[in-house]
PDB file of C-alpha atoms in Angstrom:
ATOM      1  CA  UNK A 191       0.000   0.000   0.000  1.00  0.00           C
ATOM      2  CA  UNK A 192       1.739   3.301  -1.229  1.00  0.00           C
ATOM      3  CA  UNK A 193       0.979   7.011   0.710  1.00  0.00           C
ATOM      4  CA  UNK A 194      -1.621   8.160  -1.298  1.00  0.00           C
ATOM      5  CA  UNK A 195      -3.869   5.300  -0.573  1.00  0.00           C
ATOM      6  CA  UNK A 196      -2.843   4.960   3.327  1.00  0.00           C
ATOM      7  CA  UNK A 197      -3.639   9.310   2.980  1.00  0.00           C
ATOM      8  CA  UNK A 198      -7.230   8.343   1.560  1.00  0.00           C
ATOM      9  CA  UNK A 199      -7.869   5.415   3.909  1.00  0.00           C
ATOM     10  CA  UNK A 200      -6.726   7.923   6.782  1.00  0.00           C
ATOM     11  CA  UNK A 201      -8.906  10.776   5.533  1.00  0.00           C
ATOM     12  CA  UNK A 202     -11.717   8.611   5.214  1.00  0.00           C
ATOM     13  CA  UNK A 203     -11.923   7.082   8.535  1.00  0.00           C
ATOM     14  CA  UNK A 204     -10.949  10.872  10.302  1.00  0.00           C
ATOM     15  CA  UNK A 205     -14.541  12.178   7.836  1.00  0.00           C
ATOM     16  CA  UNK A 206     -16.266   9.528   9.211  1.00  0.00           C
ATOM     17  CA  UNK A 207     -15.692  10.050  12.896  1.00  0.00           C
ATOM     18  CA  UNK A 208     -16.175  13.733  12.129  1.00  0.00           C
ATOM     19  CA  UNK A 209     -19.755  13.277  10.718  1.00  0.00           C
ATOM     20  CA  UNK A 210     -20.460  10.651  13.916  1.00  0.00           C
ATOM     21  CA  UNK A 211     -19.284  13.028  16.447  1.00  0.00           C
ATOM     22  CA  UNK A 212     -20.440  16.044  14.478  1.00  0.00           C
ATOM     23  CA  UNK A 213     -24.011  14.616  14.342  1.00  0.00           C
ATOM     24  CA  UNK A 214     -24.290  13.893  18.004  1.00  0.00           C
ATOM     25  CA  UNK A 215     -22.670  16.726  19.017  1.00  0.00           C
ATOM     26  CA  UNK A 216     -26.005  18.876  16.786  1.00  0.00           C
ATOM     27  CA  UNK A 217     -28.495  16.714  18.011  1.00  0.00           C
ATOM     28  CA  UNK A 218     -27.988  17.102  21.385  1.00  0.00           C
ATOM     29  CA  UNK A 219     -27.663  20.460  20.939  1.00  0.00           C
ATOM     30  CA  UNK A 220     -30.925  20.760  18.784  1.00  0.00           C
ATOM     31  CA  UNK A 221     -32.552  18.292  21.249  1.00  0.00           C
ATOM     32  CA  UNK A 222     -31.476  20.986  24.493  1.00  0.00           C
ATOM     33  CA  UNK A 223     -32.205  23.796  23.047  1.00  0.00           C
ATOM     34  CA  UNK A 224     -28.799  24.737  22.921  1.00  0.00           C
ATOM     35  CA  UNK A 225     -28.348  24.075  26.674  1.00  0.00           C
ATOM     36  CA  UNK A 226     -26.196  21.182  27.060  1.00  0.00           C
ATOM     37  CA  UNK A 227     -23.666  22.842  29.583  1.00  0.00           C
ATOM     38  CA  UNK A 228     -26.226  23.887  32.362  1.00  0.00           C
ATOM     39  CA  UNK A 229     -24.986  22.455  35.430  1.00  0.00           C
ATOM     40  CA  UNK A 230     -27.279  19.987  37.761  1.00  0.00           C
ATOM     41  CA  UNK A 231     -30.989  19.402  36.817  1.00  0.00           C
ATOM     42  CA  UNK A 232     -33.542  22.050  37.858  1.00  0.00           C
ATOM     43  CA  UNK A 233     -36.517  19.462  40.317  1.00  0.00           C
ATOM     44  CA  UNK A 234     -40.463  20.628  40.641  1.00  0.00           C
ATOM     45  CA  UNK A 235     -41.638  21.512  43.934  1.00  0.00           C
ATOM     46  CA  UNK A 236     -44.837  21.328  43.077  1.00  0.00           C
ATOM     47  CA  UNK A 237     -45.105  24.809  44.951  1.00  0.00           C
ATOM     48  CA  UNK A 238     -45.948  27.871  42.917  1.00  0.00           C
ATOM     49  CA  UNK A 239     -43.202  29.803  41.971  1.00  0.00           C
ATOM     50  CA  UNK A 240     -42.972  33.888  42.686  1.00  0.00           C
ATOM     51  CA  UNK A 241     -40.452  34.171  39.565  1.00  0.00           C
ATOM     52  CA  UNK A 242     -42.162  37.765  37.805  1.00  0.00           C
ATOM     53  CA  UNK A 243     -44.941  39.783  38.425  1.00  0.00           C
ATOM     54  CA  UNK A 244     -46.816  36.853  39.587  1.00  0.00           C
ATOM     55  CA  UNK A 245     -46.712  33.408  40.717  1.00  0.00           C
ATOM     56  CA  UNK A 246     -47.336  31.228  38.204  1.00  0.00           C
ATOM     57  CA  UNK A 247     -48.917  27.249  38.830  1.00  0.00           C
ATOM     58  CA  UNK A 248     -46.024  24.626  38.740  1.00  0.00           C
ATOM     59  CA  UNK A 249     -46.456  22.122  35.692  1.00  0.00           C
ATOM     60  CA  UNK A 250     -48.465  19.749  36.472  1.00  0.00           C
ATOM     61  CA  UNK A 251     -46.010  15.547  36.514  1.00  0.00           C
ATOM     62  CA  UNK A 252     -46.102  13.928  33.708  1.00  0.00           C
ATOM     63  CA  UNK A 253     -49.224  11.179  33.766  1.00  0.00           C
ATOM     64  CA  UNK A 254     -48.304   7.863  31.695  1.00  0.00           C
ATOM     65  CA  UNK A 255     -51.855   6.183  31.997  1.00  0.00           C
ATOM     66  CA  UNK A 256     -53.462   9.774  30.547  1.00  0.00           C
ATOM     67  CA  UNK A 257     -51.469   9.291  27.666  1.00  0.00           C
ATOM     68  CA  UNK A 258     -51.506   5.706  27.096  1.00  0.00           C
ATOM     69  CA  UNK A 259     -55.388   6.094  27.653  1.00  0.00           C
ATOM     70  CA  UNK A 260     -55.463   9.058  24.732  1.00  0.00           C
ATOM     71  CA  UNK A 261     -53.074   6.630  22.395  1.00  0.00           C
ATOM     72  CA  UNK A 262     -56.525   4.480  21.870  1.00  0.00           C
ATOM     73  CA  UNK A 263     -57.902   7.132  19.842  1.00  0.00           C
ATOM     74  CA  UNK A 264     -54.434   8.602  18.414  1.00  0.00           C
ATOM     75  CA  UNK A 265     -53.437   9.140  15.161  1.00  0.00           C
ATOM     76  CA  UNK A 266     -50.987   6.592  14.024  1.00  0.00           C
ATOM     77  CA  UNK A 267     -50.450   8.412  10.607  1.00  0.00           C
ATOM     78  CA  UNK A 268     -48.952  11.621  12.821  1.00  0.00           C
ATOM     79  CA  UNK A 269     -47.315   9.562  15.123  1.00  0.00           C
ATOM     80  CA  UNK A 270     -45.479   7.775  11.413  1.00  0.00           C
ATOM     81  CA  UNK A 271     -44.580  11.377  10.279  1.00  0.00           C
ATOM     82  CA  UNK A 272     -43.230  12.652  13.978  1.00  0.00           C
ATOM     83  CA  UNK A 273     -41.158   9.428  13.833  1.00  0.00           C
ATOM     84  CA  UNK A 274     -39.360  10.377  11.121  1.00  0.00           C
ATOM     85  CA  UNK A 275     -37.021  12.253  13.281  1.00  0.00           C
ATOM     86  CA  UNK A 276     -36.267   8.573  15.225  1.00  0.00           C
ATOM     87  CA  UNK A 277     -35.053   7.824  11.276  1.00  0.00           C
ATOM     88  CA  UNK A 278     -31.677   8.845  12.149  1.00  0.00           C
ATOM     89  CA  UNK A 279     -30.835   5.978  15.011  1.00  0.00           C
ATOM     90  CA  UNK A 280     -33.732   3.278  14.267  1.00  0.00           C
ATOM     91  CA  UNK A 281     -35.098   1.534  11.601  1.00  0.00           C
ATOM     92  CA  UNK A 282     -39.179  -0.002  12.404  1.00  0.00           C
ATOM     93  CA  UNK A 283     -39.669  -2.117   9.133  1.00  0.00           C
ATOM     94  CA  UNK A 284     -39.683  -5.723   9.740  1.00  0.00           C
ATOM     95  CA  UNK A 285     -36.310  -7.637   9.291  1.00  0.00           C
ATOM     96  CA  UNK A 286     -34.123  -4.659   9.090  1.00  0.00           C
ATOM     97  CA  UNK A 287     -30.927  -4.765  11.102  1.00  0.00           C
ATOM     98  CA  UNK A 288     -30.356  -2.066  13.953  1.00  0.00           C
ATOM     99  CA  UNK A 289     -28.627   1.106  13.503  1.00  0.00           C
ATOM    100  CA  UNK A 290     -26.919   3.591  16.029  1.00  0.00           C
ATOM    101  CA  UNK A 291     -30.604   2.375  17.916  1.00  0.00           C
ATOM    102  CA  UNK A 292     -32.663  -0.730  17.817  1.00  0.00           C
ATOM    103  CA  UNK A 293     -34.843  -2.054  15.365  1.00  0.00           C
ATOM    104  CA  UNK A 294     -38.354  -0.763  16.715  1.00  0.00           C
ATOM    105  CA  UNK A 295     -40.662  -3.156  14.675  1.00  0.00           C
ATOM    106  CA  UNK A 296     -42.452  -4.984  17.285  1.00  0.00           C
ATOM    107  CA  UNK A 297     -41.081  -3.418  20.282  1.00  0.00           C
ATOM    108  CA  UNK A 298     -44.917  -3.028  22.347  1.00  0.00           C
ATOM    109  CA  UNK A 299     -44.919  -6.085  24.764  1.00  0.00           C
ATOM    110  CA  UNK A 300     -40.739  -6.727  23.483  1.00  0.00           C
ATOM    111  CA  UNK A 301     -38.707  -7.483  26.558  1.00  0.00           C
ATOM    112  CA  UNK A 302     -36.997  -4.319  26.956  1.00  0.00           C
ATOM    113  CA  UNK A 303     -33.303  -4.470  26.092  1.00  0.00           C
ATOM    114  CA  UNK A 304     -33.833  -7.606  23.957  1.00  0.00           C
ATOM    115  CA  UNK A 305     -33.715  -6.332  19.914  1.00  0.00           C
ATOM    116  CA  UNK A 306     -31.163  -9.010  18.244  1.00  0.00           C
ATOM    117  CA  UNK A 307     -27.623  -8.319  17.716  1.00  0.00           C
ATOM    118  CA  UNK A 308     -27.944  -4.339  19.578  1.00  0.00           C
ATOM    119  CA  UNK A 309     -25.601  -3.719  22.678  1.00  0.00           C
ATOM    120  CA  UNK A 310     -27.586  -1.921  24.854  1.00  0.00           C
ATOM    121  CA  UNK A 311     -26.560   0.011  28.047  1.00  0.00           C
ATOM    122  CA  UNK A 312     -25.791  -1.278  31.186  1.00  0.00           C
ATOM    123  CA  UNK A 313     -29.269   0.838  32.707  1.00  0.00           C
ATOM    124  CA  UNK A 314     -31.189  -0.554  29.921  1.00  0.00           C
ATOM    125  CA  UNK A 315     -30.451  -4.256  29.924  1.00  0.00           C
ATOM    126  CA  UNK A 316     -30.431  -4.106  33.384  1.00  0.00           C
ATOM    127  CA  UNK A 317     -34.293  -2.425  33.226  1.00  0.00           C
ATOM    128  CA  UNK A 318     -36.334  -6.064  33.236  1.00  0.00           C
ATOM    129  CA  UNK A 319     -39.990  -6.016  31.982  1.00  0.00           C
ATOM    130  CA  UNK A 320     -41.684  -6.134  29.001  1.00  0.00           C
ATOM    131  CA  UNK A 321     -42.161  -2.324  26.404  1.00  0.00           C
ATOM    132  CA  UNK A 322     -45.863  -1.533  27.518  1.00  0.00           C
ATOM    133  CA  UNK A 323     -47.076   1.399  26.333  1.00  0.00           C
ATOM    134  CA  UNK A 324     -46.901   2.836  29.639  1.00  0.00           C
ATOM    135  CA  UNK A 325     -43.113   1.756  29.723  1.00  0.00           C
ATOM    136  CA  UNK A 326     -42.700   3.603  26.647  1.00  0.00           C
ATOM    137  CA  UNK A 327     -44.693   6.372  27.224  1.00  0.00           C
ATOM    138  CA  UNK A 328     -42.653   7.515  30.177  1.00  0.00           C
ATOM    139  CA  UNK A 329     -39.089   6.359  28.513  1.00  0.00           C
ATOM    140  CA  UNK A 330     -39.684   8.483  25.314  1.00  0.00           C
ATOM    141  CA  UNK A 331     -41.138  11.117  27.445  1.00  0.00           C
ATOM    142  CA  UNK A 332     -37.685  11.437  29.255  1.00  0.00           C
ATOM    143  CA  UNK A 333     -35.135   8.822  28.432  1.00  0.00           C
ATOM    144  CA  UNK A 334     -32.614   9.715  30.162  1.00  0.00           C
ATOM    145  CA  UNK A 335     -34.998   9.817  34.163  1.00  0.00           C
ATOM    146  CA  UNK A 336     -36.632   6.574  32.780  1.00  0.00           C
ATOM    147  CA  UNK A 337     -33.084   5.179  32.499  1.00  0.00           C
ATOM    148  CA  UNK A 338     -29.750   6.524  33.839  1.00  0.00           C
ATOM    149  CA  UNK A 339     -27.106   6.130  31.254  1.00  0.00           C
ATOM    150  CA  UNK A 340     -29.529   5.204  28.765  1.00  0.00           C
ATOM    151  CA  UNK A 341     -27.475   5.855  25.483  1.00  0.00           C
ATOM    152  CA  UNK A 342     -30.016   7.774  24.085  1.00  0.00           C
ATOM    153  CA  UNK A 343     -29.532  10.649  23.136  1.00  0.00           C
ATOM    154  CA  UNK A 344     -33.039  12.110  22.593  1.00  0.00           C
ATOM    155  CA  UNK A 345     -33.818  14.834  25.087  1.00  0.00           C
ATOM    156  CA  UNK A 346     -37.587  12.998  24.913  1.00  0.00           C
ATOM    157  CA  UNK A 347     -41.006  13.741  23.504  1.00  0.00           C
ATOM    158  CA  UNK A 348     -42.481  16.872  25.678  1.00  0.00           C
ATOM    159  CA  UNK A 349     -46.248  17.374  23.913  1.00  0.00           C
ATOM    160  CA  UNK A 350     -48.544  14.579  25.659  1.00  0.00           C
ATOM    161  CA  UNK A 351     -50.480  14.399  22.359  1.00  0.00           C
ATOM    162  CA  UNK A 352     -47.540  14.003  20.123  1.00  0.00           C
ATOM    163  CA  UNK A 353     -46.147  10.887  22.405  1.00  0.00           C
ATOM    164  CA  UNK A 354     -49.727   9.587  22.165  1.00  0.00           C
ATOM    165  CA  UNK A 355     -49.561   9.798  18.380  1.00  0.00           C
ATOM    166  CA  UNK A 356     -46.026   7.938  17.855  1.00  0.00           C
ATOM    167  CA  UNK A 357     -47.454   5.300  20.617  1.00  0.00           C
ATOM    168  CA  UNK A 358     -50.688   4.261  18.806  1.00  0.00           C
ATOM    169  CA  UNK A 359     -47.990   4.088  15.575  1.00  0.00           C
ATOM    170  CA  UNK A 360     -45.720   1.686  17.526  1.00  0.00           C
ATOM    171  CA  UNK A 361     -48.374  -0.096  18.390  1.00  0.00           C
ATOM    172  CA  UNK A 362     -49.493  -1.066  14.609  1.00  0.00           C
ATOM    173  CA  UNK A 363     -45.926  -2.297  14.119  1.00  0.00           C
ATOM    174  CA  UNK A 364     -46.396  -5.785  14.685  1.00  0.00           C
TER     175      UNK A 364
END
């Protein structure tokens, strides 16, 4: 093998690790808003806060069972379309290998951390139990409380009715 092809083997393995890094390095970004160096996590006190003029209500916690109850009567077509930002880690159509995420064809009632050939993290093979959509509704809400370490890097799906939408689409992948 002469220099020029060890330089072009060499410059092709340094763009690839570029674009990897590169594209985690934006999504994260784009998934916290451009906050990824805020230091500790900021906890509800379910107390009203006197930030402003005047107090506002504290967010109401995040109810699984209210949004696994409004995934009966989703839309599985919108849930299909807001999926196609999960394009970039997972493939869902049947027999297709995993990606930088798991296959998610089939994964309602999967044993979680149990998609063929994918090494998971230690928090997520570790996790036990079966993908119900109440499992899933709170890990794509916020992977990363459903499952310390989790190598996710999704920031989560914030809009109840959005989540309830990709979970009735998940759910006709069988």
């Amino acid at each position: 093998m002469d220099s020029i092809e060890l330089t072009k083997f060499a410059s092709i393995i340094l763009v690839s690790l570029l674009l990897i890094i590169g594209g985690r390095v934006l999504i994260n970004e784009v998934g916290h808003g451009g906050h990824s160096n805020q230091v500790g996590y900021k906890l509800p006190t379910g107390e009203p806060s006197a930030a402003g003029t005047g107090a506002a209500e504290a967010k109401p916690a995040f109810d699984a069972a209210k949004v696994v109850a409004a995934a009966a009567s989703a839309d599985a077509g919108a849930g299909e379309k807001f999926m196609k930002k999960c394009a970039a880690c997972h493939g869902w159509e049947p027999g297709k290998g995993n990606g930088i995420g798991p296959n998610i064809h089939g994964v309602v009632d999967r044993a979680i951390g149990s998609a063929d050939g994918y090494k998971y993290s230690k928090g997520l093979a570790g996790k036990g139990g079966n993908w119900t959509l109440e499992n899933l509704a709170t890990f794509l809400h916020k992977p990363k409380t459903y499952v310390p370490g989790t190598k996710m890097i999704f920031p989560g799906i914030k809009k109840d009715g959005d989540l309830a939408n990709v979970l009735a689409y998940l759910k006709s992948l069988k």
